[in-house]
Short mmCIF file of C-alpha atoms and ligand atoms in Angstrom, two decimals:
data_model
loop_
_atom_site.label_atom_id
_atom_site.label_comp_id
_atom_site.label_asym_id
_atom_site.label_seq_id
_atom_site.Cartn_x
_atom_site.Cartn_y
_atom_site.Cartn_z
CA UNK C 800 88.48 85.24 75.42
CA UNK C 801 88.63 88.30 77.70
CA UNK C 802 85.15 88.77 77.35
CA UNK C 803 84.37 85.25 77.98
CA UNK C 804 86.29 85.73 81.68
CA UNK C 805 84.56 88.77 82.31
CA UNK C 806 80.74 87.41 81.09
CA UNK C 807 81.97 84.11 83.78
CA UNK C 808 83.25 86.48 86.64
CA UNK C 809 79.84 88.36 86.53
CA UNK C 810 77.76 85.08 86.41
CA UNK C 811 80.00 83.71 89.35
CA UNK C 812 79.58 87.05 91.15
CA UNK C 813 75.79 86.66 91.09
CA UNK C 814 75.47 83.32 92.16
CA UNK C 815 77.62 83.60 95.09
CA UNK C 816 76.59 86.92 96.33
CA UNK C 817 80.55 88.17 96.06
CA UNK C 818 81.47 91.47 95.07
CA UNK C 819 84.96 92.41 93.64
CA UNK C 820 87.18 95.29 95.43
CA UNK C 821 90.29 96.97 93.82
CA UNK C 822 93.18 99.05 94.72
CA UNK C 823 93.70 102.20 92.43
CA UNK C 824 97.55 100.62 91.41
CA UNK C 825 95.68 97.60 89.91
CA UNK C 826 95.91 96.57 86.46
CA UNK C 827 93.29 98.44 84.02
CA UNK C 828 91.21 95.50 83.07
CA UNK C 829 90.89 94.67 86.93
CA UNK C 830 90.13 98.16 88.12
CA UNK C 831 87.26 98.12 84.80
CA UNK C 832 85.29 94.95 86.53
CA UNK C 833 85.69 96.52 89.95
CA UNK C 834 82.39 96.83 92.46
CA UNK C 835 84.40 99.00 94.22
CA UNK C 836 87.42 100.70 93.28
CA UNK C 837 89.41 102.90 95.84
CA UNK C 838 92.10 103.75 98.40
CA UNK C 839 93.29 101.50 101.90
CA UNK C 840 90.54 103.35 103.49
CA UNK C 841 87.39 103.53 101.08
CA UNK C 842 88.22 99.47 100.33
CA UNK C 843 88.49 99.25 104.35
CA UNK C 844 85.02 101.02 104.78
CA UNK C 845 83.27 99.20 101.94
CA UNK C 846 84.20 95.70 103.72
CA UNK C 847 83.10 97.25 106.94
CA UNK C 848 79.47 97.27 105.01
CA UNK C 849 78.61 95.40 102.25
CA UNK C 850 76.14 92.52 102.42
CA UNK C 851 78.08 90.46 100.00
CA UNK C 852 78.77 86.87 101.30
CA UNK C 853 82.32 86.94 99.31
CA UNK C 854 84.86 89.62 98.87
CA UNK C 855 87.28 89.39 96.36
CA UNK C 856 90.08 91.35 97.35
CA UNK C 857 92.62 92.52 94.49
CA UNK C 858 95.67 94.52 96.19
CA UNK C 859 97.76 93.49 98.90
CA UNK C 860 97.79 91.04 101.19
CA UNK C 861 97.30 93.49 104.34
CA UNK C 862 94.60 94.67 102.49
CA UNK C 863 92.50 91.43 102.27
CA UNK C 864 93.48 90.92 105.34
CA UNK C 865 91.98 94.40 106.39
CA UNK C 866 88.78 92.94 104.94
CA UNK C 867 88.61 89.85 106.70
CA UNK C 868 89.20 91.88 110.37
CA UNK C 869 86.19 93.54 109.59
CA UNK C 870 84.05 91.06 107.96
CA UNK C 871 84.73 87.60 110.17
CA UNK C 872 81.37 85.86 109.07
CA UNK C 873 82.22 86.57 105.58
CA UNK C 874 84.73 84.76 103.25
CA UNK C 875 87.80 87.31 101.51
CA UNK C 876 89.14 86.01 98.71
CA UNK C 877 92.54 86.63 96.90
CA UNK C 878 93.25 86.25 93.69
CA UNK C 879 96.99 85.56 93.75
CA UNK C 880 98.16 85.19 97.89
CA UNK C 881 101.67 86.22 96.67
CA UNK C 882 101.31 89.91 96.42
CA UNK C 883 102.40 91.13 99.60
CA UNK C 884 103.76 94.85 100.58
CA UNK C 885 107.54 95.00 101.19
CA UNK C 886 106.62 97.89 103.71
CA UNK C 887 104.52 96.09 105.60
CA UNK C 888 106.62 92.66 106.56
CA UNK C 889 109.56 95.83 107.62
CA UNK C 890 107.86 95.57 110.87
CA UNK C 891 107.02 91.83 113.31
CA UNK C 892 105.01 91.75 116.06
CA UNK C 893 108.25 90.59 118.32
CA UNK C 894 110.39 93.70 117.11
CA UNK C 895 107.06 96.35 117.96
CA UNK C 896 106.57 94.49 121.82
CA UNK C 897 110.25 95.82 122.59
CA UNK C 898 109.98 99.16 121.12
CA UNK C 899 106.60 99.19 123.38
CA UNK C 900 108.68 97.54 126.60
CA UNK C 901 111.28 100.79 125.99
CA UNK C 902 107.92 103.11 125.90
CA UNK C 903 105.18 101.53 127.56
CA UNK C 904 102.82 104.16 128.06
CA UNK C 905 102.64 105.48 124.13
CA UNK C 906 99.94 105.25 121.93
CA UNK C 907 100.65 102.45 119.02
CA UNK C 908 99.46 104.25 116.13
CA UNK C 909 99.84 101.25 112.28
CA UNK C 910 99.66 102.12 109.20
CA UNK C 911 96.81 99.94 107.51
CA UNK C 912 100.21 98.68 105.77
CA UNK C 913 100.97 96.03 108.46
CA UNK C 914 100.36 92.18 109.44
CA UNK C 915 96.97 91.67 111.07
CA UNK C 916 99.84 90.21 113.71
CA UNK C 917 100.64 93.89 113.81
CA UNK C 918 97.46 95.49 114.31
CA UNK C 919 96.72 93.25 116.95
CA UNK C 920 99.59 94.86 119.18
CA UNK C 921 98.49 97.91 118.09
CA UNK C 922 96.14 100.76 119.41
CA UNK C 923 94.94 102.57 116.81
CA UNK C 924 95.24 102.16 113.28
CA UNK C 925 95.49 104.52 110.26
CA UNK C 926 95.64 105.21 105.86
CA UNK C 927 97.47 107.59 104.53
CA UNK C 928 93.96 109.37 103.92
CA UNK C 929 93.61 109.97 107.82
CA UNK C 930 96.97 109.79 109.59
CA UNK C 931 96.49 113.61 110.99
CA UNK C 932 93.05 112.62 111.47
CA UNK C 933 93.76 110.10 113.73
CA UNK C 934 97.18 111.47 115.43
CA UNK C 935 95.20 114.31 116.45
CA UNK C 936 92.73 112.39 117.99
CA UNK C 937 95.15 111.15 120.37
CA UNK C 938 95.37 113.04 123.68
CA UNK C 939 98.24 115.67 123.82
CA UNK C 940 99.97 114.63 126.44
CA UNK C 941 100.68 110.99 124.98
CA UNK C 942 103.53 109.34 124.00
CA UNK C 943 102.86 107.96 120.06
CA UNK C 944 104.84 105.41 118.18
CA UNK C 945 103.92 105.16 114.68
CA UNK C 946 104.78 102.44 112.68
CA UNK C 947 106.50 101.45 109.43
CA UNK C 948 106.29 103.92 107.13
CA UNK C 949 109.47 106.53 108.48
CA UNK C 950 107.86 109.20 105.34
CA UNK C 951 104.26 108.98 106.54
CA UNK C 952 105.42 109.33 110.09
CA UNK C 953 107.30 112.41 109.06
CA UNK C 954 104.92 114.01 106.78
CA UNK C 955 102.34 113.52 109.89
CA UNK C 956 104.51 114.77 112.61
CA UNK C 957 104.93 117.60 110.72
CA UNK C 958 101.36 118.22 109.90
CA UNK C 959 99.98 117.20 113.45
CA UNK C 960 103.10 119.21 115.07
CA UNK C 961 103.90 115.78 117.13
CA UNK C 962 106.77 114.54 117.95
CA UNK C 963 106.38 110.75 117.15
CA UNK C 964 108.67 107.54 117.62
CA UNK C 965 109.24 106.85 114.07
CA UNK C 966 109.96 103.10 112.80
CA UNK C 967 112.71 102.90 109.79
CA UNK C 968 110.07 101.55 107.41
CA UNK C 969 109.35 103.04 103.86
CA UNK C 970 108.17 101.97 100.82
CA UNK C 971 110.30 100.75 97.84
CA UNK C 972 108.04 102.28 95.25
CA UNK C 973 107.84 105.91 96.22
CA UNK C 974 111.67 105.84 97.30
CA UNK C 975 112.17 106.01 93.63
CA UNK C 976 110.56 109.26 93.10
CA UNK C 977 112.70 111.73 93.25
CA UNK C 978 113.14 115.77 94.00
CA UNK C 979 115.23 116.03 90.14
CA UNK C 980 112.04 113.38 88.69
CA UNK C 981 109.10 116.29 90.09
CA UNK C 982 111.67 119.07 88.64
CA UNK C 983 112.13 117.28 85.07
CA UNK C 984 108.82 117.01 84.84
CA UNK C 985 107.51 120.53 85.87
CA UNK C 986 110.04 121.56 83.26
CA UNK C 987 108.86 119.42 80.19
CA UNK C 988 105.32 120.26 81.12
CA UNK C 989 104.90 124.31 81.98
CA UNK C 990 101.78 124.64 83.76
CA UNK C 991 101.51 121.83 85.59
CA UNK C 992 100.73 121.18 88.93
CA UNK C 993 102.24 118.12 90.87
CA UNK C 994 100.87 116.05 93.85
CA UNK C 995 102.65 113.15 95.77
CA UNK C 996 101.41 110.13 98.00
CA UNK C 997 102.86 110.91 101.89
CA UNK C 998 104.72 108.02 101.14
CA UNK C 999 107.25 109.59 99.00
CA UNK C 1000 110.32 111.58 101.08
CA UNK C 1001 110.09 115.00 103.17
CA UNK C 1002 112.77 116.55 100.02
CA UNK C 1003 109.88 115.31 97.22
CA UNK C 1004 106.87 116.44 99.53
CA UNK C 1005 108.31 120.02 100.06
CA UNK C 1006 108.90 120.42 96.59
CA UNK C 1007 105.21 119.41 95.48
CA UNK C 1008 102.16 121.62 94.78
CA UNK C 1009 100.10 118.82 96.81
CA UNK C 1010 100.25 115.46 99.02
CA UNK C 1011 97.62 112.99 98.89
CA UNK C 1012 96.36 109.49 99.29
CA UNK C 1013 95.06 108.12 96.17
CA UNK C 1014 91.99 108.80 96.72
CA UNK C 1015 93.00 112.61 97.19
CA UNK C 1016 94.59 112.17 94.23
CA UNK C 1017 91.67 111.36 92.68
CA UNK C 1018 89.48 113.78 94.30
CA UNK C 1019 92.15 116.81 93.15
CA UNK C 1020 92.47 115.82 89.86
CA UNK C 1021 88.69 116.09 89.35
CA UNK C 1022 88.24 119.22 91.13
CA UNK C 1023 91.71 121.16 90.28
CA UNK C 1024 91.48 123.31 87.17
CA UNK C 1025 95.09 122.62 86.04
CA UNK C 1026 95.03 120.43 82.80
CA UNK C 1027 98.32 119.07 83.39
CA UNK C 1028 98.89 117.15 86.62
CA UNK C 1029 102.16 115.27 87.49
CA UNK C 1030 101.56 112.18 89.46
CA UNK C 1031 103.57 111.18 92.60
CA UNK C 1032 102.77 107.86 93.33
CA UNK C 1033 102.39 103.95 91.75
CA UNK C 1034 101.74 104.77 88.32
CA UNK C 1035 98.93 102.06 87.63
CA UNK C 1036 96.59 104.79 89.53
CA UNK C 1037 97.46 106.91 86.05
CA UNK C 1038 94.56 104.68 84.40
CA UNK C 1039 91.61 105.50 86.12
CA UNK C 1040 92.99 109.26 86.40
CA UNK C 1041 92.78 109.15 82.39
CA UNK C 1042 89.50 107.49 82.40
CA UNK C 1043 87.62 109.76 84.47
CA UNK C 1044 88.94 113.08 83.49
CA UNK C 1045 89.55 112.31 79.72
CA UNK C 1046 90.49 116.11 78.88
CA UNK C 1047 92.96 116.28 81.35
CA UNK C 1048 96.69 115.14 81.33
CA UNK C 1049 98.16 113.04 83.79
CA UNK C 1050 102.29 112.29 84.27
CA UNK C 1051 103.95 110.21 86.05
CA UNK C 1052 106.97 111.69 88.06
CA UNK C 1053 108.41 108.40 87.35
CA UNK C 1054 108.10 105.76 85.40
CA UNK C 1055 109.78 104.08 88.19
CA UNK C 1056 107.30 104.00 90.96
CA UNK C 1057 105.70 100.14 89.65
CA UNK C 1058 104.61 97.76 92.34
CA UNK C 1059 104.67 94.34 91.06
CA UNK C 1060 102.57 92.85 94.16
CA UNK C 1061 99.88 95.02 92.92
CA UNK C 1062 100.27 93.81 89.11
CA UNK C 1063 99.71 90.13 90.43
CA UNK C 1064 96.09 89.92 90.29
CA UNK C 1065 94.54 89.51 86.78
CA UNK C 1066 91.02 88.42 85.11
CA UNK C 1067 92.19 84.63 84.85
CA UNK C 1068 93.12 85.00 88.93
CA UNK C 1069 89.69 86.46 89.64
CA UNK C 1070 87.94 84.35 87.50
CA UNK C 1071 89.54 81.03 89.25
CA UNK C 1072 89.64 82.45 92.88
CA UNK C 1073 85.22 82.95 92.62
CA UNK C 1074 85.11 79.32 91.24
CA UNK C 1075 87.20 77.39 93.58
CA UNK C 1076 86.45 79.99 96.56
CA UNK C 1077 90.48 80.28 96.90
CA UNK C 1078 92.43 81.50 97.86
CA UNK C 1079 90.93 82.35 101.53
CA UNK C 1080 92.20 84.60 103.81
CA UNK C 1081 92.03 83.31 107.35
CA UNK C 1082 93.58 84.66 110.49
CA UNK C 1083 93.24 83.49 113.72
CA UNK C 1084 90.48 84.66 115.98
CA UNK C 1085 92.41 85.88 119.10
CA UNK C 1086 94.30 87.97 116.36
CA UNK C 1087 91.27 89.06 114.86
CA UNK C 1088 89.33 90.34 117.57
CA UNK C 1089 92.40 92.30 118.52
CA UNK C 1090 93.64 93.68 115.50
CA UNK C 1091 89.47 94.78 114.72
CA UNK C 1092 89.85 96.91 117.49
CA UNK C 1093 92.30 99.42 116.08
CA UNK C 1094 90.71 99.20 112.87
CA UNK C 1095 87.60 99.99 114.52
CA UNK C 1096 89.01 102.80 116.04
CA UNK C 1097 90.18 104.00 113.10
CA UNK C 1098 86.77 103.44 111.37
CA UNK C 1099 85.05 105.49 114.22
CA UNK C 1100 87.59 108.32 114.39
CA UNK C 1101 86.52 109.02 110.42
P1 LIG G 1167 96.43 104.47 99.57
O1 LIG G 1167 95.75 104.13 100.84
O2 LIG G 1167 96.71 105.93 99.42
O3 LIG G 1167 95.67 103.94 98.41
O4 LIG G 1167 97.87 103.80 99.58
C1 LIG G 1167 98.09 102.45 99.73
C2 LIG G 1167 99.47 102.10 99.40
O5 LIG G 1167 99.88 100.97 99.53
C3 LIG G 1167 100.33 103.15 98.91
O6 LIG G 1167 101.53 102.61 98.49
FE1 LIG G 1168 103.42 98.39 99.71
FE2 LIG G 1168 104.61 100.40 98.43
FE3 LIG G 1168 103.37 98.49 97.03
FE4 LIG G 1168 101.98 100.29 98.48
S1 LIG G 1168 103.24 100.68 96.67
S2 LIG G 1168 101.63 98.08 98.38
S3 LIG G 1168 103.34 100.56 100.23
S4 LIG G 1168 105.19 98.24 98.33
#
């Protein structure tokens, strides 16, 4: 049966020009039929380029909807319009414009983890790949707010050594990791060497060997020579981590950290969102155009 979905998702695929992107937390038999497999910014970049008529977008909503800001003659797919990112809907468009009215001369500085309702009031965007990136690109003498995500805004304030107006956002997921989780495990596995996402807390960040986005992740597991790695972050990255360095070992610091928006999307989904061309992302053009310019100054600041 599976490989019956998989044989139809490829024919599909071919005949409408549509290629299939996927978050690292994605289920395993997703991220195998992935075009592209990566992190908010490398799934952000490949939209940016491809030639493909159709994306099909399996993460999060602000994700897809990162796609279809940069791609507006193209049509963005997703498989199951429910997953959404808790994080993300912690900050509206109404609530930023009066922080903004209080500081009108800062910098707006999103996390690709908001509304494209949100990027549109926005200046400049940023992943957790590039937040130092971009905060240092913005002029010293600036004001910056930086939206939702209070542990990314911290871990980049403290990295960019600017003091930022920090929005009480945070992520569900990597709230459950804790400082005892990284300890327990460092214990049960001697020799290991830990790395968190910069969404996890200041406490579990000073306590690591190493903070990354997932694709640092991935790019330190390959390259580290530590064989035993504990792994700060959504635990469905764990897969491809196994996959592509099959004589190293890979723990989660907890078992905890699950996303269930990013479980949502499965072969069946895929299979029915390239036949009936569903479910679309749209967003309003005005929005669009707006919210494309702080992604594309993100983009260009890479
Ligand atoms: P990355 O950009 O590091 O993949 O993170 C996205 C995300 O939602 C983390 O929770
Ligand atoms: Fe949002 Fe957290 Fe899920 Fe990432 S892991 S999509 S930030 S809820």
């Amino acid at each position: 049966m599976t490989e019956k979905i998989i044989k139809d998702i490829d024919r599909l695929k071919k005949e409408k020009k549509a290629v299939i992107l996927v978050h690292n937390y994605q289920i395993p038999e997703v991220q195998d039929i992935a075009d592209y497999l990566g992190d908010s910014l490398e799934l952000s970049l490949i939209a940016s380029k491809t030639n493909a008529k159709i994306i099909v977008f399996c993460g999060v909503d602000f994700m897809a909807e990162t796609a279809a800001i940069v791609c507006p003659g193209k049509k963005v797919l997703s498989p199951d319009i429910n997953a959404g990112c808790p994080m993300a809907d912690m900050v509206r468009p109404e609530e930023l414009r009066e922080l903004k009215n209080k500081h009108p001369e800062a910098v707006v500085v999103c996390y690709v983890n908001t509304s494209a309702d949100v990027k549109a009031e926005s200046d400049i965007c940023c992943t957790s790949a590039n937040s130092v990136k971009i905060v240092n690109s913005i002029s010293p003498d600036k004001e910056i707010i930086f939206i939702p995500d209070k542990c990314l805004a911290d871990y980049t304030a403290r990295k960019t050594q600017r003091k930022l107006i920090i929005w009480d956002g945070y992520c569900h997921v990597h709230l459950k990791i804790t400082v005892e989780d990284i300890m327990r495990q460092r214990q049960k596995y001697p020799g290991s060497v830990s790395i968190v996402h910069p969404e996890c807390t200041p406490q579990v960040i000073d306590v690591a060997d190493e903070v990354g986005s997932t694709s640092g992740m991935i790019k330190f597991a390959r390259e580290t020579k530590a064989q035993k790695i504990i792994i700060g972050t959504e635990i469905g990255i764990i897969y491809r981590l196994k996959k592509e360095n099959p004589h190293k070992e890979f723990y989660p610091a907890s078992d905890k950290a699950v996303c269930l928006d990013m479980k949502l999307a499965t072969l069946e989904k895929i299979l029915w969102s390239l036949e009936n061309e569903k479910s679309e992302v749209k967003i309003e053009e005005g929005i669009r155009k707006k919210a494309f310019s702080s992604v594309k100054r993100m983009l260009e600041t890479n």
